[in-house]
Short mmCIF file of C-alpha atoms in Angstrom, two decimals:
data_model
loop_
_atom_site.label_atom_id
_atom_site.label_comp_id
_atom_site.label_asym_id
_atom_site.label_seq_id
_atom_site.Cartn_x
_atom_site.Cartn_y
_atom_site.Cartn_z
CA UNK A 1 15.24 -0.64 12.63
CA UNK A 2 13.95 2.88 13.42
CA UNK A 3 14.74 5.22 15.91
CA UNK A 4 12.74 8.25 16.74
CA UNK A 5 14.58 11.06 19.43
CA UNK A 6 12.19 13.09 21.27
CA UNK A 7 13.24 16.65 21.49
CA UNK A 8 14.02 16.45 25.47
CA UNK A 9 15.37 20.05 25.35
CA UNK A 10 12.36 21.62 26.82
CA UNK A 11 13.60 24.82 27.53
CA UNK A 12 14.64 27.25 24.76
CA UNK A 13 17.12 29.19 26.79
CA UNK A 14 19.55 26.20 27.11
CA UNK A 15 22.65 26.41 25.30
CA UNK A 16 21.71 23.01 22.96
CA UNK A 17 25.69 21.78 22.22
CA UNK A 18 26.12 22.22 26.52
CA UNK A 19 22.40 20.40 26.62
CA UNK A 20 23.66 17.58 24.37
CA UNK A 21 26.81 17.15 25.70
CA UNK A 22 25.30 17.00 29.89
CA UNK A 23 21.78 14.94 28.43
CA UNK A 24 23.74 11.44 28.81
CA UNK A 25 20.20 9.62 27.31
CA UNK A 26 19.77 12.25 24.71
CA UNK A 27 23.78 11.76 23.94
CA UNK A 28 23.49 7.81 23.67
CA UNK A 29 21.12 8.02 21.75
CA UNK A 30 22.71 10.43 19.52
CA UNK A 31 25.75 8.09 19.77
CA UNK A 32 24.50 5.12 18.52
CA UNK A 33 22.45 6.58 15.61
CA UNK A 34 25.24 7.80 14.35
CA UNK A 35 27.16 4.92 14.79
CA UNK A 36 24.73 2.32 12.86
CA UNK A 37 24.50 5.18 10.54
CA UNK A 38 28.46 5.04 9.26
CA UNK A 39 28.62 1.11 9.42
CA UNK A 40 29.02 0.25 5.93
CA UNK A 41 28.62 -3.62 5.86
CA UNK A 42 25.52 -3.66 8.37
CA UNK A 43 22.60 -6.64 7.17
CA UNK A 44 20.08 -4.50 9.35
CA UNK A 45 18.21 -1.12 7.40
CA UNK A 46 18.38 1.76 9.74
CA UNK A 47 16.52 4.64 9.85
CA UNK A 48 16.02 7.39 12.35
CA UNK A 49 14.66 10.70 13.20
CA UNK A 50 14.85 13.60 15.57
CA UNK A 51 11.47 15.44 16.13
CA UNK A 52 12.65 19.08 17.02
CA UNK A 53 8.74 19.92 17.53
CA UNK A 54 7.82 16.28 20.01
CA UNK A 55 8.54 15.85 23.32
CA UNK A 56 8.35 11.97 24.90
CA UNK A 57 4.10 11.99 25.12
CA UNK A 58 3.96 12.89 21.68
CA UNK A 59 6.98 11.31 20.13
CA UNK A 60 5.00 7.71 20.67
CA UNK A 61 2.87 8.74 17.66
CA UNK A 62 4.69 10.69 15.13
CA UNK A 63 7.69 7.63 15.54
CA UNK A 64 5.78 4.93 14.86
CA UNK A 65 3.43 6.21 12.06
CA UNK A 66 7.04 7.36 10.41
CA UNK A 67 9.14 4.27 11.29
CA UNK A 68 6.44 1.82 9.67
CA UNK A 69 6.26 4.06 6.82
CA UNK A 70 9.81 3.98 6.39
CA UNK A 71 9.99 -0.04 7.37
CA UNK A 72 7.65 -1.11 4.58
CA UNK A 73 7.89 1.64 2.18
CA UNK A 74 8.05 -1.29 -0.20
CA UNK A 75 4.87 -2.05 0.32
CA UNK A 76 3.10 1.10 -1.27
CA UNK A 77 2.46 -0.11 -4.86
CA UNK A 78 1.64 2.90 -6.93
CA UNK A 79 -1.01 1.80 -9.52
CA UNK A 80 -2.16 5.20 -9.83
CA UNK A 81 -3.63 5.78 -13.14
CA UNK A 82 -0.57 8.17 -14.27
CA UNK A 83 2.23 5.52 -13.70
CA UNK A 84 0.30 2.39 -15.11
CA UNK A 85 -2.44 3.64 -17.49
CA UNK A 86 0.56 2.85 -20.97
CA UNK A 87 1.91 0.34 -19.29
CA UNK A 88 2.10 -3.16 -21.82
CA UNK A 89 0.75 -6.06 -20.35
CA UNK A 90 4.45 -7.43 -20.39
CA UNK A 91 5.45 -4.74 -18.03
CA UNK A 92 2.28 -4.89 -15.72
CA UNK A 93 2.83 -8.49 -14.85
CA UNK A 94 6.38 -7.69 -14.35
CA UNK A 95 5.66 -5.19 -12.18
CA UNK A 96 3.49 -7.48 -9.82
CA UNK A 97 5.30 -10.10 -10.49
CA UNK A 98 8.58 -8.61 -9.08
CA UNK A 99 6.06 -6.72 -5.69
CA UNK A 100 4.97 -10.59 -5.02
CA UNK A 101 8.16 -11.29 -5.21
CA UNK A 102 9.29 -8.82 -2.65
CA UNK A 103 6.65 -9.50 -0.62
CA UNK A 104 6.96 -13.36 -0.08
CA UNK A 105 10.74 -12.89 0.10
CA UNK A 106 9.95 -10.14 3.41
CA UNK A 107 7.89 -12.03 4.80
CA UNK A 108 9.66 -16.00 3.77
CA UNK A 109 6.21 -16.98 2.36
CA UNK A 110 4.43 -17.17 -1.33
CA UNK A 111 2.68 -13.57 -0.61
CA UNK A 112 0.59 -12.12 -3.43
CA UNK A 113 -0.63 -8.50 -4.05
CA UNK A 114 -3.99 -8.46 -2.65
CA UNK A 115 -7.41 -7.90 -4.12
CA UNK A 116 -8.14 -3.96 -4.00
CA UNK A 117 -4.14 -3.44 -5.38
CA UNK A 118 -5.34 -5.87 -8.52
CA UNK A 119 -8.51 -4.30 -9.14
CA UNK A 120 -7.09 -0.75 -8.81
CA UNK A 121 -4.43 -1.33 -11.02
CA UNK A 122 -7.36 -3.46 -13.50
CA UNK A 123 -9.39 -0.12 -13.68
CA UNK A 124 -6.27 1.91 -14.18
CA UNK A 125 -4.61 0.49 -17.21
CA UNK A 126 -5.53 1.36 -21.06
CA UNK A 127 -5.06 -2.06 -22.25
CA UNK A 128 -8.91 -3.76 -22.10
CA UNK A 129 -7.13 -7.56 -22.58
CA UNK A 130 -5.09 -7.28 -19.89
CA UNK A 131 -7.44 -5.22 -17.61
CA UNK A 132 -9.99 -7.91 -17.70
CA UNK A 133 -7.48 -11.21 -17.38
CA UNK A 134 -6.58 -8.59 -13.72
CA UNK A 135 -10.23 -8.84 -13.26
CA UNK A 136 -11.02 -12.17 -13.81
CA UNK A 137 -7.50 -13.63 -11.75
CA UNK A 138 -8.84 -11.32 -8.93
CA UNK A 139 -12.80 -12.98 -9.13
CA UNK A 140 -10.78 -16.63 -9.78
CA UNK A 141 -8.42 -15.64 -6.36
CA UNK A 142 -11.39 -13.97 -4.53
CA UNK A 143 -14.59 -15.74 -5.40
CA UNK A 144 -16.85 -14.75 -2.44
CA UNK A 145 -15.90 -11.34 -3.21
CA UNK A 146 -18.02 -8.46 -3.65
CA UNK A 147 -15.72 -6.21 -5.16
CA UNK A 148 -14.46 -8.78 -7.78
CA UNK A 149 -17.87 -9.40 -9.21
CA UNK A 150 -19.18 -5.99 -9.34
CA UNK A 151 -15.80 -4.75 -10.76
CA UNK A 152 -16.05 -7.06 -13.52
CA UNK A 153 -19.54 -6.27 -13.61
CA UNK A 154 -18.20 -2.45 -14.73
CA UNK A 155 -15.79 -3.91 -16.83
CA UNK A 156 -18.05 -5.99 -18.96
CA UNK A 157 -21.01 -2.65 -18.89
CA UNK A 158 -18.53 -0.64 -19.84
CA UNK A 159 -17.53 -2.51 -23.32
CA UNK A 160 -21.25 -2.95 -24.01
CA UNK A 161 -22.14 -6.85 -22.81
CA UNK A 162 -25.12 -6.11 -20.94
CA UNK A 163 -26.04 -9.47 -19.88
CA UNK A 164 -22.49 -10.60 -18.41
CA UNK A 165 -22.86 -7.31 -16.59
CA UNK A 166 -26.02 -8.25 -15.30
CA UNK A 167 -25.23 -11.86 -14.45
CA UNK A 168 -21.86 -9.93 -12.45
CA UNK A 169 -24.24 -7.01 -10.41
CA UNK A 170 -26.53 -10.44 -9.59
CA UNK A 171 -23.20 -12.08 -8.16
CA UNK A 172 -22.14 -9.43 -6.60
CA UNK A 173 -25.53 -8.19 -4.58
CA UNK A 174 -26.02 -11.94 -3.30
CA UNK A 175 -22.81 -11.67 -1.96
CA UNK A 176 -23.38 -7.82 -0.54
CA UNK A 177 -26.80 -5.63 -0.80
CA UNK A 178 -25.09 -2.89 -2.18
CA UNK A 179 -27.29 0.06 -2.92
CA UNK A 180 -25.20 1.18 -5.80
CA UNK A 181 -25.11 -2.58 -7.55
CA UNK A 182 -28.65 -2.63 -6.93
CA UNK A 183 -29.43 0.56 -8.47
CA UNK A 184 -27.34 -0.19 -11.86
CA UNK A 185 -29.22 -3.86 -11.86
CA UNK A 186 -32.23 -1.67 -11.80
CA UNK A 187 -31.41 0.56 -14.45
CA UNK A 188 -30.53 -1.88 -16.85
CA UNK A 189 -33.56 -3.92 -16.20
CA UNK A 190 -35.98 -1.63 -16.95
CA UNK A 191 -33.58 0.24 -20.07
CA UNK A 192 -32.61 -2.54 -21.71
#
């Protein structure tokens, strides 16, 4: 749960402790923040917020942006190049292994980290084994994709197999006219 308190002290000359003690909405809300705050054996995640600078119009979008933030920071998988670029393929399936896990146990389904996350996290990692088996799961799990085909596409290019990329960039501009696919096709037609 997530509460956000708008800042319903509008004018600056009020004393704020005689504000919040005669602001009986302002004080229950106070109240009961504070109270879910101090439980101890609660099953519900509480957060809240007061915004000193929002009033009730603006509150509506400063809340909500922060409260889903905050509901599904769990979410935000960070295969930034930095944090997974060393990683052993041992310890990147772990690592989406135990975020699908999360996931399907949120949501009481069999959820799995979707198609950009794998392909970001394919391009980020050191390890070439293990970047392509990312690559190829995510064209296996996403077969009318554009993004699979080209990425793989890249990947094989980029270690020299010229005709898999080809046969990839083909794949991947039936699926999509991309300008960019079409302009490495073109390239390696007429180099090589």
């Amino acid at each position: 749960m997530f509460i956000g308190v708008a800042n319903t002290q509008l004018s600056t000359d009020l004393d704020s402790q005689k504000f919040v003690n005669n602001n009986n909405h302002f004080k229950s809300l106070m109240d009961f923040c504070t109270e879910l705050n101090i439980q101890e054996n609660l099953e519900l995640e509480f957060y809240n917020n007061f915004y000193e600078d929002d009033n009730h119009a603006s509150l509506c979008v400063a809340a909500t942006n922060d409260g889903l933030r905050k509901i599904f920071s769990w979410y935000n998988l960070d295969v930034s190049k930095p944090t997974v670029q060393l990683l052993t393929k041992t310890q990147v399936y772990e690592m989406l292994n135990s975020y699908n896990k999360t996931m399907s146990k949120l949501y009481k389904e069999d959820l799995y980290a979707d198609e950009k996350l794998i392909n970001e996290l394919a391009l980020n990692i050191e390890d070439s084994s293990t970047s392509f088996e990312l690559l190829k799961m995510n064209l296996i799990n996403n077969p009318e994709s554009f993004n699979a085909h080209f990425s793989i596409g890249l990947f094989y290019k980029k270690n020299g197999n010229i005709d898999s990329t080809k046969y990839y960039l083909k794949k991947a501009i039936d699926i999509e006219k991309d300008t960019i696919a079409i302009k490495l096709l073109k390239d390696l037609d007429n180099n090589g």
